[in-house]
Amino acid sequence: GPGLHRHRQMTETFYILQGMLAFTVGDETVVAGPGSLIVVAPGVLHRFWNPTAAPAIYLAFLSPAGLEGYFVELAALAAAEPTWPPADRQKLATLIAKYDLELHEQQG
């Protein structure tokens, strides 16, 4: 899944259908299985990933809508670049900022 990030205005809600997903939301890390509901409020640092080798299926609800455009533009940017991440990191930074994403470096 994505690295540690936050959204200033967007609420993300995840409903796990199959498999397991791990979530770090703020200072808490949990592993969620089928039937679990995880809600991430605006402004809260979070990330998620699959901690197992088995597939995970989930529904993600984003409010307000619009983040789907990020994935469309990200795919187009990746297809146009000879290497990833792009040599011109400003292109990626501009795209990230456009869609209410704020990435954070994780402290080792």
PDB file of N, CA and C in Angstrom, residues 20-75:
ATOM      1  N   MET A  20      -6.492  -9.909   4.891  1.00  0.00           N
ATOM      2  CA  MET A  20      -6.093  -9.048   5.997  1.00  0.00           C
ATOM      3  C   MET A  20      -5.398  -7.798   5.452  1.00  0.00           C
ATOM      4  N   LEU A  21      -5.632  -6.686   6.097  1.00  0.00           N
ATOM      5  CA  LEU A  21      -4.873  -5.468   5.847  1.00  0.00           C
ATOM      6  C   LEU A  21      -4.411  -4.925   7.186  1.00  0.00           C
ATOM      7  N   ALA A  22      -3.196  -4.433   7.215  1.00  0.00           N
ATOM      8  CA  ALA A  22      -2.681  -3.750   8.399  1.00  0.00           C
ATOM      9  C   ALA A  22      -2.801  -2.251   8.147  1.00  0.00           C
ATOM     10  N   PHE A  23      -3.145  -1.515   9.196  1.00  0.00           N
ATOM     11  CA  PHE A  23      -3.314  -0.067   9.114  1.00  0.00           C
ATOM     12  C   PHE A  23      -2.533   0.583  10.239  1.00  0.00           C
ATOM     13  N   THR A  24      -1.823   1.635   9.919  1.00  0.00           N
ATOM     14  CA  THR A  24      -1.326   2.550  10.933  1.00  0.00           C
ATOM     15  C   THR A  24      -2.142   3.817  10.765  1.00  0.00           C
ATOM     16  N   VAL A  25      -2.841   4.175  11.817  1.00  0.00           N
ATOM     17  CA  VAL A  25      -3.682   5.373  11.834  1.00  0.00           C
ATOM     18  C   VAL A  25      -3.264   6.168  13.063  1.00  0.00           C
ATOM     19  N   GLY A  26      -2.634   7.313  12.822  1.00  0.00           N
ATOM     20  CA  GLY A  26      -2.071   8.061  13.942  1.00  0.00           C
ATOM     21  C   GLY A  26      -0.969   7.239  14.574  1.00  0.00           C
ATOM     22  N   ASP A  27      -1.070   7.000  15.885  1.00  0.00           N
ATOM     23  CA  ASP A  27      -0.055   6.245  16.617  1.00  0.00           C
ATOM     24  C   ASP A  27      -0.414   4.775  16.794  1.00  0.00           C
ATOM     25  N   GLU A  28      -1.532   4.339  16.230  1.00  0.00           N
ATOM     26  CA  GLU A  28      -2.004   2.976  16.440  1.00  0.00           C
ATOM     27  C   GLU A  28      -1.865   2.137  15.166  1.00  0.00           C
ATOM     28  N   THR A  29      -1.414   0.897  15.327  1.00  0.00           N
ATOM     29  CA  THR A  29      -1.350  -0.041  14.213  1.00  0.00           C
ATOM     30  C   THR A  29      -2.248  -1.225  14.548  1.00  0.00           C
ATOM     31  N   VAL A  30      -3.111  -1.593  13.597  1.00  0.00           N
ATOM     32  CA  VAL A  30      -4.025  -2.721  13.781  1.00  0.00           C
ATOM     33  C   VAL A  30      -3.997  -3.583  12.525  1.00  0.00           C
ATOM     34  N   VAL A  31      -4.322  -4.858  12.699  1.00  0.00           N
ATOM     35  CA  VAL A  31      -4.509  -5.763  11.574  1.00  0.00           C
ATOM     36  C   VAL A  31      -6.005  -6.044  11.505  1.00  0.00           C
ATOM     37  N   ALA A  32      -6.588  -5.799  10.341  1.00  0.00           N
ATOM     38  CA  ALA A  32      -8.031  -5.903  10.166  1.00  0.00           C
ATOM     39  C   ALA A  32      -8.363  -7.034   9.198  1.00  0.00           C
ATOM     40  N   GLY A  33      -9.384  -7.816   9.552  1.00  0.00           N
ATOM     41  CA  GLY A  33      -9.834  -8.912   8.715  1.00  0.00           C
ATOM     42  C   GLY A  33     -11.231  -8.654   8.182  1.00  0.00           C
ATOM     43  N   PRO A  34     -11.814  -9.650   7.527  1.00  0.00           N
ATOM     44  CA  PRO A  34     -13.140  -9.507   6.926  1.00  0.00           C
ATOM     45  C   PRO A  34     -14.173  -8.970   7.915  1.00  0.00           C
ATOM     46  N   GLY A  35     -14.951  -7.999   7.461  1.00  0.00           N
ATOM     47  CA  GLY A  35     -15.969  -7.372   8.293  1.00  0.00           C
ATOM     48  C   GLY A  35     -15.480  -6.169   9.066  1.00  0.00           C
ATOM     49  N   SER A  36     -14.180  -5.917   9.046  1.00  0.00           N
ATOM     50  CA  SER A  36     -13.631  -4.765   9.769  1.00  0.00           C
ATOM     51  C   SER A  36     -13.870  -3.479   8.989  1.00  0.00           C
ATOM     52  N   LEU A  37     -14.090  -2.414   9.727  1.00  0.00           N
ATOM     53  CA  LEU A  37     -14.286  -1.078   9.155  1.00  0.00           C
ATOM     54  C   LEU A  37     -13.256  -0.151   9.782  1.00  0.00           C
ATOM     55  N   ILE A  38     -12.460   0.490   8.953  1.00  0.00           N
ATOM     56  CA  ILE A  38     -11.433   1.427   9.419  1.00  0.00           C
ATOM     57  C   ILE A  38     -11.778   2.796   8.839  1.00  0.00           C
ATOM     58  N   VAL A  39     -11.870   3.812   9.702  1.00  0.00           N
ATOM     59  CA  VAL A  39     -12.177   5.171   9.266  1.00  0.00           C
ATOM     60  C   VAL A  39     -10.990   6.063   9.609  1.00  0.00           C
ATOM     61  N   VAL A  40     -10.521   6.813   8.603  1.00  0.00           N
ATOM     62  CA  VAL A  40      -9.398   7.726   8.788  1.00  0.00           C
ATOM     63  C   VAL A  40      -9.912   9.144   8.565  1.00  0.00           C
ATOM     64  N   ALA A  41      -9.893   9.931   9.620  1.00  0.00           N
ATOM     65  CA  ALA A  41     -10.381  11.314   9.559  1.00  0.00           C
ATOM     66  C   ALA A  41      -9.382  12.214   8.833  1.00  0.00           C
ATOM     67  N   PRO A  42      -9.857  13.326   8.297  1.00  0.00           N
ATOM     68  CA  PRO A  42      -8.945  14.275   7.656  1.00  0.00           C
ATOM     69  C   PRO A  42      -7.836  14.713   8.619  1.00  0.00           C
ATOM     70  N   GLY A  43      -6.633  14.872   8.078  1.00  0.00           N
ATOM     71  CA  GLY A  43      -5.510  15.366   8.860  1.00  0.00           C
ATOM     72  C   GLY A  43      -4.733  14.306   9.622  1.00  0.00           C
ATOM     73  N   VAL A  44      -5.213  13.062   9.644  1.00  0.00           N
ATOM     74  CA  VAL A  44      -4.559  12.003  10.410  1.00  0.00           C
ATOM     75  C   VAL A  44      -3.567  11.254   9.515  1.00  0.00           C
ATOM     76  N   LEU A  45      -2.326  11.145   9.978  1.00  0.00           N
ATOM     77  CA  LEU A  45      -1.322  10.366   9.249  1.00  0.00           C
ATOM     78  C   LEU A  45      -1.729   8.899   9.256  1.00  0.00           C
ATOM     79  N   HIS A  46      -1.595   8.246   8.095  1.00  0.00           N
ATOM     80  CA  HIS A  46      -1.986   6.848   8.007  1.00  0.00           C
ATOM     81  C   HIS A  46      -1.302   6.160   6.839  1.00  0.00           C
ATOM     82  N   ARG A  47      -1.348   4.845   6.884  1.00  0.00           N
ATOM     83  CA  ARG A  47      -0.879   4.002   5.785  1.00  0.00           C
ATOM     84  C   ARG A  47      -1.542   2.652   5.946  1.00  0.00           C
ATOM     85  N   PHE A  48      -1.539   1.869   4.878  1.00  0.00           N
ATOM     86  CA  PHE A  48      -2.067   0.512   4.970  1.00  0.00           C
ATOM     87  C   PHE A  48      -1.289  -0.395   4.043  1.00  0.00           C
ATOM     88  N   TRP A  49      -1.294  -1.702   4.366  1.00  0.00           N
ATOM     89  CA  TRP A  49      -0.562  -2.674   3.574  1.00  0.00           C
ATOM     90  C   TRP A  49      -1.106  -4.069   3.885  1.00  0.00           C
ATOM     91  N   ASN A  50      -0.796  -4.991   3.011  1.00  0.00           N
ATOM     92  CA  ASN A  50      -1.176  -6.380   3.215  1.00  0.00           C
ATOM     93  C   ASN A  50      -0.020  -7.075   3.934  1.00  0.00           C
ATOM     94  N   PRO A  51      -0.224  -7.528   5.174  1.00  0.00           N
ATOM     95  CA  PRO A  51       0.866  -8.151   5.925  1.00  0.00           C
ATOM     96  C   PRO A  51       1.055  -9.632   5.617  1.00  0.00           C
ATOM     97  N   THR A  52       0.298 -10.171   4.674  1.00  0.00           N
ATOM     98  CA  THR A  52       0.370 -11.594   4.361  1.00  0.00           C
ATOM     99  C   THR A  52       0.639 -11.783   2.869  1.00  0.00           C
ATOM    100  N   ALA A  53       0.860 -13.016   2.478  1.00  0.00           N
ATOM    101  CA  ALA A  53       1.043 -13.342   1.062  1.00  0.00           C
ATOM    102  C   ALA A  53      -0.297 -13.588   0.368  1.00  0.00           C
ATOM    103  N   ALA A  54      -1.374 -13.727   1.141  1.00  0.00           N
ATOM    104  CA  ALA A  54      -2.703 -13.980   0.576  1.00  0.00           C
ATOM    105  C   ALA A  54      -3.315 -12.675   0.066  1.00  0.00           C
ATOM    106  N   PRO A  55      -4.108 -12.740  -0.994  1.00  0.00           N
ATOM    107  CA  PRO A  55      -4.764 -11.539  -1.509  1.00  0.00           C
ATOM    108  C   PRO A  55      -5.726 -10.937  -0.477  1.00  0.00           C
ATOM    109  N   ALA A  56      -5.895  -9.647  -0.560  1.00  0.00           N
ATOM    110  CA  ALA A  56      -6.879  -8.940   0.267  1.00  0.00           C
ATOM    111  C   ALA A  56      -7.811  -8.171  -0.669  1.00  0.00           C
ATOM    112  N   ILE A  57      -9.085  -8.193  -0.331  1.00  0.00           N
ATOM    113  CA  ILE A  57     -10.079  -7.439  -1.100  1.00  0.00           C
ATOM    114  C   ILE A  57     -10.782  -6.498  -0.129  1.00  0.00           C
ATOM    115  N   TYR A  58     -10.892  -5.233  -0.520  1.00  0.00           N
ATOM    116  CA  TYR A  58     -11.534  -4.253   0.342  1.00  0.00           C
ATOM    117  C   TYR A  58     -12.256  -3.212  -0.494  1.00  0.00           C
ATOM    118  N   LEU A  59     -13.187  -2.549   0.154  1.00  0.00           N
ATOM    119  CA  LEU A  59     -13.847  -1.399  -0.446  1.00  0.00           C
ATOM    120  C   LEU A  59     -13.277  -0.155   0.209  1.00  0.00           C
ATOM    121  N   ALA A  60     -13.006   0.858  -0.591  1.00  0.00           N
ATOM    122  CA  ALA A  60     -12.527   2.136  -0.059  1.00  0.00           C
ATOM    123  C   ALA A  60     -13.534   3.214  -0.444  1.00  0.00           C
ATOM    124  N   PHE A  61     -13.983   3.954   0.547  1.00  0.00           N
ATOM    125  CA  PHE A  61     -14.916   5.055   0.337  1.00  0.00           C
ATOM    126  C   PHE A  61     -14.174   6.345   0.643  1.00  0.00           C
ATOM    127  N   LEU A  62     -14.188   7.282  -0.295  1.00  0.00           N
ATOM    128  CA  LEU A  62     -13.456   8.536  -0.158  1.00  0.00           C
ATOM    129  C   LEU A  62     -14.433   9.688  -0.235  1.00  0.00           C
ATOM    130  N   SER A  63     -14.370  10.558   0.752  1.00  0.00           N
ATOM    131  CA  SER A  63     -15.287  11.696   0.778  1.00  0.00           C
ATOM    132  C   SER A  63     -14.532  12.946   1.216  1.00  0.00           C
ATOM    133  N   PRO A  64     -14.587  14.019   0.438  1.00  0.00           N
ATOM    134  CA  PRO A  64     -15.321  14.140  -0.809  1.00  0.00           C
ATOM    135  C   PRO A  64     -14.645  13.344  -1.931  1.00  0.00           C
ATOM    136  N   ALA A  65     -15.414  13.102  -2.978  1.00  0.00           N
ATOM    137  CA  ALA A  65     -14.925  12.331  -4.127  1.00  0.00           C
ATOM    138  C   ALA A  65     -13.845  13.112  -4.877  1.00  0.00           C
ATOM    139  N   GLY A  66     -13.147  12.419  -5.748  1.00  0.00           N
ATOM    140  CA  GLY A  66     -12.176  13.080  -6.615  1.00  0.00           C
ATOM    141  C   GLY A  66     -10.831  12.393  -6.689  1.00  0.00           C
ATOM    142  N   LEU A  67     -10.469  11.586  -5.666  1.00  0.00           N
ATOM    143  CA  LEU A  67      -9.153  10.959  -5.668  1.00  0.00           C
ATOM    144  C   LEU A  67      -8.977   9.983  -6.822  1.00  0.00           C
ATOM    145  N   GLU A  68     -10.080   9.505  -7.382  1.00  0.00           N
ATOM    146  CA  GLU A  68      -9.960   8.583  -8.521  1.00  0.00           C
ATOM    147  C   GLU A  68      -9.214   9.233  -9.677  1.00  0.00           C
ATOM    148  N   GLY A  69      -9.313  10.549  -9.824  1.00  0.00           N
ATOM    149  CA  GLY A  69      -8.571  11.267 -10.853  1.00  0.00           C
ATOM    150  C   GLY A  69      -7.066  11.181 -10.656  1.00  0.00           C
ATOM    151  N   TYR A  70      -6.635  11.082  -9.404  1.00  0.00           N
ATOM    152  CA  TYR A  70      -5.207  10.942  -9.098  1.00  0.00           C
ATOM    153  C   TYR A  70      -4.646   9.683  -9.747  1.00  0.00           C
ATOM    154  N   PHE A  71      -5.375   8.567  -9.613  1.00  0.00           N
ATOM    155  CA  PHE A  71      -4.877   7.302 -10.146  1.00  0.00           C
ATOM    156  C   PHE A  71      -4.827   7.315 -11.669  1.00  0.00           C
ATOM    157  N   VAL A  72      -5.781   7.977 -12.292  1.00  0.00           N
ATOM    158  CA  VAL A  72      -5.789   8.110 -13.749  1.00  0.00           C
ATOM    159  C   VAL A  72      -4.570   8.925 -14.194  1.00  0.00           C
ATOM    160  N   GLU A  73      -4.351  10.058 -13.534  1.00  0.00           N
ATOM    161  CA  GLU A  73      -3.216  10.913 -13.906  1.00  0.00           C
ATOM    162  C   GLU A  73      -1.879  10.280 -13.548  1.00  0.00           C
ATOM    163  N   LEU A  74      -1.826   9.557 -12.434  1.00  0.00           N
ATOM    164  CA  LEU A  74      -0.591   8.881 -12.046  1.00  0.00           C
ATOM    165  C   LEU A  74      -0.220   7.814 -13.069  1.00  0.00           C
ATOM    166  N   ALA A  75      -1.199   7.054 -13.540  1.00  0.00           N
ATOM    167  CA  ALA A  75      -0.939   6.033 -14.561  1.00  0.00           C
ATOM    168  C   ALA A  75      -0.426   6.669 -15.849  1.00  0.00           C
TER     169      ALA A  75
END
